[in-house]
XYZ file of C-alpha atoms in Angstrom:
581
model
C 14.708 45.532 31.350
C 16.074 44.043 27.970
C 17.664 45.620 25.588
C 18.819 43.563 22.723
C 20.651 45.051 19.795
C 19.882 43.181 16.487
C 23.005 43.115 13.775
C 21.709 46.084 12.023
C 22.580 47.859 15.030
C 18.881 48.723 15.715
C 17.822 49.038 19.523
C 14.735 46.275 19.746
C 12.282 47.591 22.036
C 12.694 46.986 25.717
C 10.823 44.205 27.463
C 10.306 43.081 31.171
C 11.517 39.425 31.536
C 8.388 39.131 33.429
C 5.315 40.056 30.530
C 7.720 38.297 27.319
C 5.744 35.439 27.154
C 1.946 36.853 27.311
C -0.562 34.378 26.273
C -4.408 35.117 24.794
C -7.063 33.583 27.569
C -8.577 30.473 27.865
C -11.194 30.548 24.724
C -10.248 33.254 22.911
C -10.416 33.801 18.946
C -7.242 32.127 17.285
C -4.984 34.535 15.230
C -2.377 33.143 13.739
C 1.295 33.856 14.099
C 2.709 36.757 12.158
C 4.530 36.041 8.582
C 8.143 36.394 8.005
C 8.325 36.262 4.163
C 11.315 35.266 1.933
C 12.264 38.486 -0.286
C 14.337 38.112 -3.712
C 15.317 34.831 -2.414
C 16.634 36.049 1.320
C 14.816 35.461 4.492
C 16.854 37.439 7.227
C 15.477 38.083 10.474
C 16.254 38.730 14.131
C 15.485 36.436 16.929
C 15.724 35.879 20.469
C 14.453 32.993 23.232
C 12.812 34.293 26.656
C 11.777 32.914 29.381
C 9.026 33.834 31.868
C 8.117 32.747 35.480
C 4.558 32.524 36.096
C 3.172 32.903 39.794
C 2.326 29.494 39.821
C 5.957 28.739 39.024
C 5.393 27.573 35.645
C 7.749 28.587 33.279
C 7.133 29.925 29.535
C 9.529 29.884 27.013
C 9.067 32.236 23.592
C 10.494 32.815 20.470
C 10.048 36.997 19.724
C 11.121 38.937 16.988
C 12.650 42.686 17.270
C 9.431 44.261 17.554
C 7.856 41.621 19.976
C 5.847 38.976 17.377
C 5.923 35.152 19.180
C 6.675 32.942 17.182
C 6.530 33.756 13.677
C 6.063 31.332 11.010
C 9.215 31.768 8.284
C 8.243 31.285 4.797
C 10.795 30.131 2.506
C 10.643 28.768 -1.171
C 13.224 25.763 -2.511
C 16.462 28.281 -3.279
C 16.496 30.399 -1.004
C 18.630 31.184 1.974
C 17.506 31.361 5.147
C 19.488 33.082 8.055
C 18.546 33.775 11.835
C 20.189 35.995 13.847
C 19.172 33.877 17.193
C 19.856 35.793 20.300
C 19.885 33.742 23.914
C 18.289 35.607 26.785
C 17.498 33.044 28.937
C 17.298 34.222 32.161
C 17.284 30.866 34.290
C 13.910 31.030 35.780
C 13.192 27.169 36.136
C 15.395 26.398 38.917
C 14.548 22.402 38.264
C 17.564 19.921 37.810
C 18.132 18.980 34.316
C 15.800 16.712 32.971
C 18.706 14.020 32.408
C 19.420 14.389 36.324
C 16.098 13.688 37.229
C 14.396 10.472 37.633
C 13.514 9.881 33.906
C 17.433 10.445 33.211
C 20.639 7.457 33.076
C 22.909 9.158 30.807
C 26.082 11.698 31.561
C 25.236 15.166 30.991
C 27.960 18.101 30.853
C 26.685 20.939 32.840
C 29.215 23.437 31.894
C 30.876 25.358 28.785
C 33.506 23.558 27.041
C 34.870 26.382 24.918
C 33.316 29.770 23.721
C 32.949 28.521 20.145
C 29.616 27.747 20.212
C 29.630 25.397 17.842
C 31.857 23.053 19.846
C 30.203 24.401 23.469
C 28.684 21.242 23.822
C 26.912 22.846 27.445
C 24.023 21.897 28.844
C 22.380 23.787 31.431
C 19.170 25.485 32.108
C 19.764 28.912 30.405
C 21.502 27.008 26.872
C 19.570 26.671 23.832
C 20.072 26.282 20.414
C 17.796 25.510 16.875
C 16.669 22.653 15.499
C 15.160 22.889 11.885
C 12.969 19.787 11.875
C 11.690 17.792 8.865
C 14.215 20.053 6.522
C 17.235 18.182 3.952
C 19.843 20.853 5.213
C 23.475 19.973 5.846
C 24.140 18.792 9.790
C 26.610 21.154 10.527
C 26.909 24.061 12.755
C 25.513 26.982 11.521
C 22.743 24.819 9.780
C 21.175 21.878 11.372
C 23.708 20.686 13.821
C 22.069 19.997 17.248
C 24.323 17.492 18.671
C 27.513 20.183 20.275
C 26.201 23.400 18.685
C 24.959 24.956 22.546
C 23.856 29.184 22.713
C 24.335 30.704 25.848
C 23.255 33.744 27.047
C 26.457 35.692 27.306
C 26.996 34.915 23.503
C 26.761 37.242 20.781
C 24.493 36.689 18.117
C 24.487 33.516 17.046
C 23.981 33.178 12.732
C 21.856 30.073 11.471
C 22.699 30.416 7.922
C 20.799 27.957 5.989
C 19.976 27.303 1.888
C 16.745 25.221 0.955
C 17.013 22.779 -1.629
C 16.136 23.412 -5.107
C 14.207 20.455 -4.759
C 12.530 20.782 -1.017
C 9.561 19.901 -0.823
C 6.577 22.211 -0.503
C 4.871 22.127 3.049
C 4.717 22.528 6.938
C 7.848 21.908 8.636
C 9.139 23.678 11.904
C 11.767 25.162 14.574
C 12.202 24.706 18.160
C 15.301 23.506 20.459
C 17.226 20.426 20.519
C 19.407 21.016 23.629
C 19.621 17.407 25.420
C 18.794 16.870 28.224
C 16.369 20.412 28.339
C 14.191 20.151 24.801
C 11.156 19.097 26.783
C 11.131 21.717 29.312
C 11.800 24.237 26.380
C 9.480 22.864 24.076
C 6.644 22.304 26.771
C 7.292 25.712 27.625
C 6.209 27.314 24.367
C 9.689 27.217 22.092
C 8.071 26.532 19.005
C 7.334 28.160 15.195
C 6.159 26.976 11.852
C 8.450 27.104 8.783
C 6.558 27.109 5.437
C 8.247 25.567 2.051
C 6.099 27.449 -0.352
C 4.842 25.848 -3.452
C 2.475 23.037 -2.238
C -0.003 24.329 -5.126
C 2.620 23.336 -7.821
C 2.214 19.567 -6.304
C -1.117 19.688 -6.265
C -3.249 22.012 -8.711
C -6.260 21.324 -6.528
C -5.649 23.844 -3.804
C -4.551 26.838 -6.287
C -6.435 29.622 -4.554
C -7.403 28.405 -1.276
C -7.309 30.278 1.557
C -4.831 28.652 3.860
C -4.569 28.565 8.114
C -1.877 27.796 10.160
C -2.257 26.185 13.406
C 0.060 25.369 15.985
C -1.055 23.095 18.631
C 1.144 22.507 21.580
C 1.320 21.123 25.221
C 1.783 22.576 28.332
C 1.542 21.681 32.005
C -1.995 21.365 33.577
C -3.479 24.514 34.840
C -5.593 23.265 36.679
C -4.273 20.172 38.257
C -6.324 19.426 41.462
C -9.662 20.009 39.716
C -12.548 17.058 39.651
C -12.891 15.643 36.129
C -16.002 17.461 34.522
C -19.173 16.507 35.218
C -19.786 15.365 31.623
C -17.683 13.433 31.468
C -18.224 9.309 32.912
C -18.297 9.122 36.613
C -16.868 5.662 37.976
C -13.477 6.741 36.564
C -10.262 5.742 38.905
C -8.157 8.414 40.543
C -5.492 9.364 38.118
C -2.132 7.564 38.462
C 0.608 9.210 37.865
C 4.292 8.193 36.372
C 7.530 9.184 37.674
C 7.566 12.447 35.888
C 4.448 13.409 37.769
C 1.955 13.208 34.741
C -1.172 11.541 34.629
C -1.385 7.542 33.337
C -2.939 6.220 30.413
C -6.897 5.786 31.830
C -7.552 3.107 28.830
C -10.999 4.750 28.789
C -10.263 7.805 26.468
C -11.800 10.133 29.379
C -9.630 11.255 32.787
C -7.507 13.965 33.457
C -4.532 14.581 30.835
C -1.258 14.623 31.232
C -0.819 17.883 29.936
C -3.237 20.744 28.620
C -3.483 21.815 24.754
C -3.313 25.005 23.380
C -3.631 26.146 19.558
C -1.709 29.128 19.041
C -1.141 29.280 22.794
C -4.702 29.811 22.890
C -5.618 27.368 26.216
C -7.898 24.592 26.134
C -7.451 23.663 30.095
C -8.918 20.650 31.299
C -11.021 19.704 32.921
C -13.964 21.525 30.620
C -11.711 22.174 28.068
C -13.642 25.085 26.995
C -12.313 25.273 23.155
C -10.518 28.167 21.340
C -13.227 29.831 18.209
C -12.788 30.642 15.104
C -15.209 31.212 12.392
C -15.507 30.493 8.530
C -17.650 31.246 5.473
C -20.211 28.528 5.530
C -19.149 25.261 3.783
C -15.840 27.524 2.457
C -12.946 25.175 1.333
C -9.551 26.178 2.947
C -6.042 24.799 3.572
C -5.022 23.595 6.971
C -1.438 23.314 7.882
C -1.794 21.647 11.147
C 1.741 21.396 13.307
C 1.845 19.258 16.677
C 4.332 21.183 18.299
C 3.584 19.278 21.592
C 6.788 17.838 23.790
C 4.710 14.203 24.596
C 0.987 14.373 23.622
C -0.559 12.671 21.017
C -3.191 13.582 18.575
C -5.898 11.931 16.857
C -7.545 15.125 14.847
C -11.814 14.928 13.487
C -13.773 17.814 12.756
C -17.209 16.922 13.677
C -20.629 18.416 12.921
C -23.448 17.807 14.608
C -22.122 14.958 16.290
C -20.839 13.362 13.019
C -17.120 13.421 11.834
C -16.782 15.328 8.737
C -14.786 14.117 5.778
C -11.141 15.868 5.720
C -8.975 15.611 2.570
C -5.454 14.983 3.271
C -2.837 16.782 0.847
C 0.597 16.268 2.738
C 2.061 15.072 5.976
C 5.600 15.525 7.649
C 6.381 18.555 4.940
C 5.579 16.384 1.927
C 3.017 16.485 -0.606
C 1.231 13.113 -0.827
C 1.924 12.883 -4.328
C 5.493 13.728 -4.688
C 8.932 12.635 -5.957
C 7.006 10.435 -7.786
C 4.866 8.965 -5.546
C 1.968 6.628 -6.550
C -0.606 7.969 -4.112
C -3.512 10.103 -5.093
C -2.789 13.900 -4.148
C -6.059 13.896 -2.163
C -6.934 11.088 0.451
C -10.097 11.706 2.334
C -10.290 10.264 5.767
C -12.437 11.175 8.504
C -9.888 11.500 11.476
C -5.818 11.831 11.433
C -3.420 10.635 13.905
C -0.486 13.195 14.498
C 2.116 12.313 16.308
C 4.526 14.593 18.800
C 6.497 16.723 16.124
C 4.271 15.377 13.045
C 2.935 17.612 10.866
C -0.795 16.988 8.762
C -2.026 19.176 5.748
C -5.842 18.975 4.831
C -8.490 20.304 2.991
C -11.640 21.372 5.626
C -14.732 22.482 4.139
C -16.546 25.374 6.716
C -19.845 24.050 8.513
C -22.910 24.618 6.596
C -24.638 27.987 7.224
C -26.670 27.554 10.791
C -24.539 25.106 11.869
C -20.934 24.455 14.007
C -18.538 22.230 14.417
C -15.960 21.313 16.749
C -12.054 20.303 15.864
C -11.155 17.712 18.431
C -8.667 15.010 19.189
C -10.034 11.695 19.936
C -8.499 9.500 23.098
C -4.703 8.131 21.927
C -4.141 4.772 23.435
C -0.821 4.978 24.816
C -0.218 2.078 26.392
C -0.526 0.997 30.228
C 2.824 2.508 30.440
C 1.815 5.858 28.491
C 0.862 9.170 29.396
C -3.108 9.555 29.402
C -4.188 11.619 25.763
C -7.988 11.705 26.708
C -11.098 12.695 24.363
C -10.806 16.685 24.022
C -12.469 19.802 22.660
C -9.884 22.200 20.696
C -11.339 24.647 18.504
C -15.294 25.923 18.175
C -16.035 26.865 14.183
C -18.979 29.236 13.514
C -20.449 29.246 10.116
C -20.304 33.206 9.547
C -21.051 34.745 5.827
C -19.029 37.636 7.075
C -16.126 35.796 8.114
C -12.816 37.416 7.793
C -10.355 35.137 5.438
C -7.105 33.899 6.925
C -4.412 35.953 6.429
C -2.603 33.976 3.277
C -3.520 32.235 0.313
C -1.994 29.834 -1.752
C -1.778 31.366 -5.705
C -4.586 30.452 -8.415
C -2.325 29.010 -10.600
C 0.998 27.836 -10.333
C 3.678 26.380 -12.702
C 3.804 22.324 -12.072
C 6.722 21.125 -10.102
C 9.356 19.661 -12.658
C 9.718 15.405 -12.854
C 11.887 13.983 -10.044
C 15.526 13.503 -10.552
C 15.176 10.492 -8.196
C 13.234 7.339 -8.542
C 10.549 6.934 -6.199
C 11.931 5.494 -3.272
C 9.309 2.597 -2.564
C 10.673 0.966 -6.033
C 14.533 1.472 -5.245
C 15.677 -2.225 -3.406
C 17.398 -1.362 0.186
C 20.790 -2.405 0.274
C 20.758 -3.747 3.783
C 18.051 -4.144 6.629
C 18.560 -3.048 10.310
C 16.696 -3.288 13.085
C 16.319 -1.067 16.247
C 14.002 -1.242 19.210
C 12.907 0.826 21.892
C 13.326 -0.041 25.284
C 12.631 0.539 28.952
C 14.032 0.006 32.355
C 12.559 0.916 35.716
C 15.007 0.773 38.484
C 12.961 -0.806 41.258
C 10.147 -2.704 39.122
C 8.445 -2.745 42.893
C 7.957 0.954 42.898
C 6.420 2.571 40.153
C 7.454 5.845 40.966
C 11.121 4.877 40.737
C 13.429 6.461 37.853
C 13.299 5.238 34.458
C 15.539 4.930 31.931
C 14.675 4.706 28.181
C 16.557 3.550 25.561
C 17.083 3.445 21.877
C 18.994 0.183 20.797
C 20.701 -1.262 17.299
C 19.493 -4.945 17.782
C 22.301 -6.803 19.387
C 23.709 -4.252 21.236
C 23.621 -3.874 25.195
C 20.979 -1.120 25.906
C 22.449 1.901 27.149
C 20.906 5.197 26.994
C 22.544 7.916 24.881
C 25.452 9.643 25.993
C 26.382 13.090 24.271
C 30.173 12.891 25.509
C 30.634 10.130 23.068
C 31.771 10.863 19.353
C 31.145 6.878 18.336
C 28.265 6.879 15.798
C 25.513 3.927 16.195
C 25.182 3.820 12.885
C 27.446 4.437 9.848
C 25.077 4.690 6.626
C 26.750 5.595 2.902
C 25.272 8.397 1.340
C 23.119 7.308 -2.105
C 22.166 3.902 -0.388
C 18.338 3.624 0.471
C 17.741 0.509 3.564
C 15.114 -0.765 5.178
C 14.645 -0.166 9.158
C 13.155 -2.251 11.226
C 11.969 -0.652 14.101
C 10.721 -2.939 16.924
C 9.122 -1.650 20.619
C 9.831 -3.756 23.196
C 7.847 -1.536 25.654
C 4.495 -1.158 27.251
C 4.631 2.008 25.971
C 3.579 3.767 22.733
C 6.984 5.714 21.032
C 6.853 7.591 18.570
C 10.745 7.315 16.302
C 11.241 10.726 14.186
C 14.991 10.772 12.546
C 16.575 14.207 11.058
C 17.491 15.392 7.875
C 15.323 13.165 5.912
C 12.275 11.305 5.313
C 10.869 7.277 5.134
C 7.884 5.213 3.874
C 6.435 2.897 6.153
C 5.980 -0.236 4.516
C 5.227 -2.801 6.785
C 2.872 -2.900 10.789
C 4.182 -5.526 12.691
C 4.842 -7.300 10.021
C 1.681 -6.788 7.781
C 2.185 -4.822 4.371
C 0.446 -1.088 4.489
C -0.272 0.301 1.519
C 0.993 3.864 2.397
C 2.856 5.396 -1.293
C 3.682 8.780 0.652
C 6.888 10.033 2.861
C 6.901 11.109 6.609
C 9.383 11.879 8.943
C 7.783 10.663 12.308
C 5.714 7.494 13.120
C 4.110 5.864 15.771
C 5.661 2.499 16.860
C 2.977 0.239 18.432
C 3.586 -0.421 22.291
C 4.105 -4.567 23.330
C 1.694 -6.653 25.308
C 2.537 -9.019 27.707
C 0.419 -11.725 25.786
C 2.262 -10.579 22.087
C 4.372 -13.593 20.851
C 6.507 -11.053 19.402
C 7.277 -7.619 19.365
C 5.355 -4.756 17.460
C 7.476 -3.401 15.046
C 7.282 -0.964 11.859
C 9.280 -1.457 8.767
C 10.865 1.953 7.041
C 12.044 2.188 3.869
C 14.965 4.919 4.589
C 16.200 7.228 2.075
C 19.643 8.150 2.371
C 20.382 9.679 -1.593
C 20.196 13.318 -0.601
C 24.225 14.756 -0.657
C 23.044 17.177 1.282
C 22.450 15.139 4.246
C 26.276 14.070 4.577
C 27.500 14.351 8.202
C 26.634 13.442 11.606
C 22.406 13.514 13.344
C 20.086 11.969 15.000
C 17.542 9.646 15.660
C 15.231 9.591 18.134
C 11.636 9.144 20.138
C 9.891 12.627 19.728
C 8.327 12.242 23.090
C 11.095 14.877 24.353
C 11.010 13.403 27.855
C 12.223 10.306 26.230
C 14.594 11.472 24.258
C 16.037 14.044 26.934
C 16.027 10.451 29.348
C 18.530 9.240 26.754
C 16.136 6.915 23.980
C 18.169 8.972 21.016
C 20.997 7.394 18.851
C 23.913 8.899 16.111
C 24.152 7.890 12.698
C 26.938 9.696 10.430
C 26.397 9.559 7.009
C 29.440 9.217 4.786
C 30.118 10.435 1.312
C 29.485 8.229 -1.357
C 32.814 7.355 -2.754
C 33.880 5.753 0.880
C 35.068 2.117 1.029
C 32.758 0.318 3.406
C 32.476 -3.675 4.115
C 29.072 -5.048 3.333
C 26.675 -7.532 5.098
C 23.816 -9.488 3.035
C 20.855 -7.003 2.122
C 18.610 -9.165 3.349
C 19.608 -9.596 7.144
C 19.555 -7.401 10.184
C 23.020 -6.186 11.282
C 24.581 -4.527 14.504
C 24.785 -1.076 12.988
C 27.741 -1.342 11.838
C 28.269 -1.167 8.029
């Protein structure tokens, strides 16, 4: 039994390592995960990581609270402070190597406690653990945001995440889960995930005063049922799946096959290979809020809700946290589009109108091409919607009317010049090119460099980047394989697809970087206008491909961000450098 005392000093209920991580069926109703709201500017809770061995030998991972809630999504506004009492009981139950021992891996891992500060632990073994508070502008330090040597074991006390939002955060969906190297996909695959709410999206956008609002939290998990025939709906003439050298399923190229992992929305199953989809039901043609989090550790989405057969128009309000139309942003504070790509750890806000009374419809993500090299992210089913008079309303709401969000201190970051351009690329390496099943290594290069994946014994920053100075990132993808680059503590606008101008006047924090061709004449590439003017973001993080099994196999780099007033040389703006300022 556990017994876990909170720092009130309050005995949390006991629990069975063996039922913490129960999980509705396979096409149940969704209910979302309970609310933990901010209160005169404080939100102060208790909570602890499990683990739970399934007979099948799957693990589960979980988040609970004191009195047993998964999960819960925190709800903060810009000001207040935000502290976790995190608790480790890990028990150890996946008895696989770590993930940067096995095949994928190439980089050094430490496998034991450095010190009992835990701040400074720098361990990395199966039962450590810490938070990662992605999307948010908080300070990378320990106690905060500081992922790279802050390491929770569990023989430590509680450990305190003490964190303040930003007067100026902006309003939307961002989220929580583990950045332990070397272990976040196993955690995250495992369930380790929660929404974190920045209230106030209604103050950026007067539209959705009053609408009902639904959280959904749609992750990946390992196949349940991995020997089964693909359905019979589904094309016949299909080749046997191939699979990498992580054991999942190729990239079919025919948006059909088995998966490489299952879906679930609010751990509600949707197990191939009928994928029969989780329900919910609405008010017919009912306007609400979706705040739509992929929480998944290496699948892709491509979101539509369709009725009767058609894809139904969804109007996009925010991605990655960030109102559309914010910090003075030229875009409309409504686009309407009829599907959504969301990448690993991406985050999509829309307005969805309910199906029209006598009718359904179906939320589904359409195939992902993820290269020849990619895992396979096939057509699929996820959620059932019945148009129901009596429906009952989600369980939050944003308010009527709202006080406008004041001018931004800031110009808009698309009209501020970069003072320097980099470029990056991701990279791969098999070690026997003759045997596909051989170990690969991935890596995450400044463009000049050797590749190397990333080692987490080194202090030596990649990049050094002055705080106030906005640049422009070329990211290239020398790969056959889609990746998908994410960096913390701030956000970018993509202004440029392999070299083609997008007209995209809005922020994110992830993006999809197109996979290469052996016919290209030169490498896909993204261009990101970075924003570095945030104080708050002085100190050390990192970037990163948010498919975890590539960043756990070392594709991950440092950048330290120094104060302003620091004397740096300078290279011309309008050249890539080495990383070095």
């Amino acid at each position: 039994m556990i017994a876990w005392f909170g720092p009130t000093g309050l005995r949390a209920a006991p629990q069975t390592q063996q039922d913490a991580c129960v999980r509705p069926e396979p096409g149940s109703a969704i209910t979302e995960p309970a609310e933990l709201r901010s209160q005169n500017g404080i939100l102060e809770t208790d909570l602890r990581i499990l683990d739970q061995k399934l007979p099948d030998g799957t693990v589960r991972y979980c988040y609970l609270t004191p009195d047993g809630k998964p999960s819960p999504t925190l709800r903060v506004k810009p000001g207040d402070e935000l502290i976790i009492h995190f608790k480790n009981d890990l028990a150890g139950l996946d008895a696989a190597t770590p993930a940067i021992d096995r095949p994928l891996a190439g980089a050094p891992i430490c496998t034991a406690k450095k010190t009992a500060d835990a701040c400074e632990s720098g361990a990395m073994t199966p039962v450590s653990t810490n938070l990662h508070f992605h999307g948010l502008t908080v300070p990378p330090v320990c106690h905060q945001d500081e992922v790279l040597k802050t390491s929770i074991q569990p023989d430590d006390a509680p450990f305190e995440y003490r964190l303040r939002i930003g007067d100026d955060a902006a309003p939307g969906l961002y989220w929580y889960h583990p950045h332990l190297h070397g272990f976040s996909k196993t955690q995250v695959l495992g369930g380790a995930s929660g929404a974190l709410i920045v209230e106030g999206i209604e103050r950026a956008n007067p539209e959705l005063g009053g609408l009902p609002e639904r959280v959904l939290v749609i992750r990946d998990q390992d196949l349940v049922n991995p020997d089964a025939p693909p359905s019979k709906f589904e094309p016949p003439a299909l080749s046997k799946s191939q699979l990498d050298s992580d054991g999942d399923a190729l990239n079919s190229g025919s948006g059909f096959g088995k998966p490489s992992k299952d879906l679930s929305v609010n751990f509600v199953a949707v197990p191939y290979p009928d994928y029969p989809p989780a329900t919910l039901s609405m008010k017919p043609g009912e306007r609400q809020l979706w705040r739509v989090l992929n929480a998944s550790a290496i699948t892709y989405l491509n979101l539509a809700l369709i009725v009767r057969r058609a894809p139904q128009r969804i109007g996009v309000v925010g991605l990655d946290g960030v109102p559309l139309h914010y910090a003075g942003s030229p875009s409309p504070p409504v686009q309407w589009v009829n599907h959504i790509g969301v990448p690993p750890g991406s985050r999509a806000e829309f307005i969805v109108e309910g199906p029209p009374a006598g009718s359904n419809a179906l939320l589904v993500t359409r195939a992902v091409d993820t290269g020849p090299a990619g895992e396979n992210d096939p057509n699929r089913a996820l959620v059932a919607i019945t148009a129901d008079a009596d429906a009952r309303e989600p369980q939050a709401a944003l308010p009527a009317h709202a006080e406008p969000l004041p001018p931004p201190a800031r110009p808009w970051v698309g009209d501020v010049a970069p003072v320097r351009v980099r470029k990056l690329f991701f990279s791969e390496q098999q070690e026997n090119p003759n045997d596909p099943n051989s170990p690969t290594k991935f890596f995450l290069t400044t463009d000049g460099e050797t590749p190397k994946p990333f080692d987490p014994q080194s202090d030596a920053a990649d990049i050094v980047v002055r705080q106030g100075d906005v640049e422009d990132w070329i990211i290239e993808n020398r790969s056959m394989e889609l990746h998908d680059f994410h960096i913390h503590q701030l956000h970018f606008q993509l202004r440029e697809w392999s070299g083609v101008t997008v007209n995209e006047p809005f922020l994110r924090d992830t993006v999809n970087v197109p996979y290469y061709k052996s016919r290209m004449l030169a490498y896909p590439s993204v261009r990101l206008r970075m924003d570095f003017r945030d104080p708050n973001i002085v100190g050390t993080f990192v970037y990163h491909c948010h498919v975890l099994e590539h960043e756990d196999g070392g594709m991950m780099g440092k950048i330290m961000v120094v104060p302003r007033s620091t004397l740096i040389s300078t290279k011309p703006s309008n050249q890539p450098n080495k990383g070095e300022l």
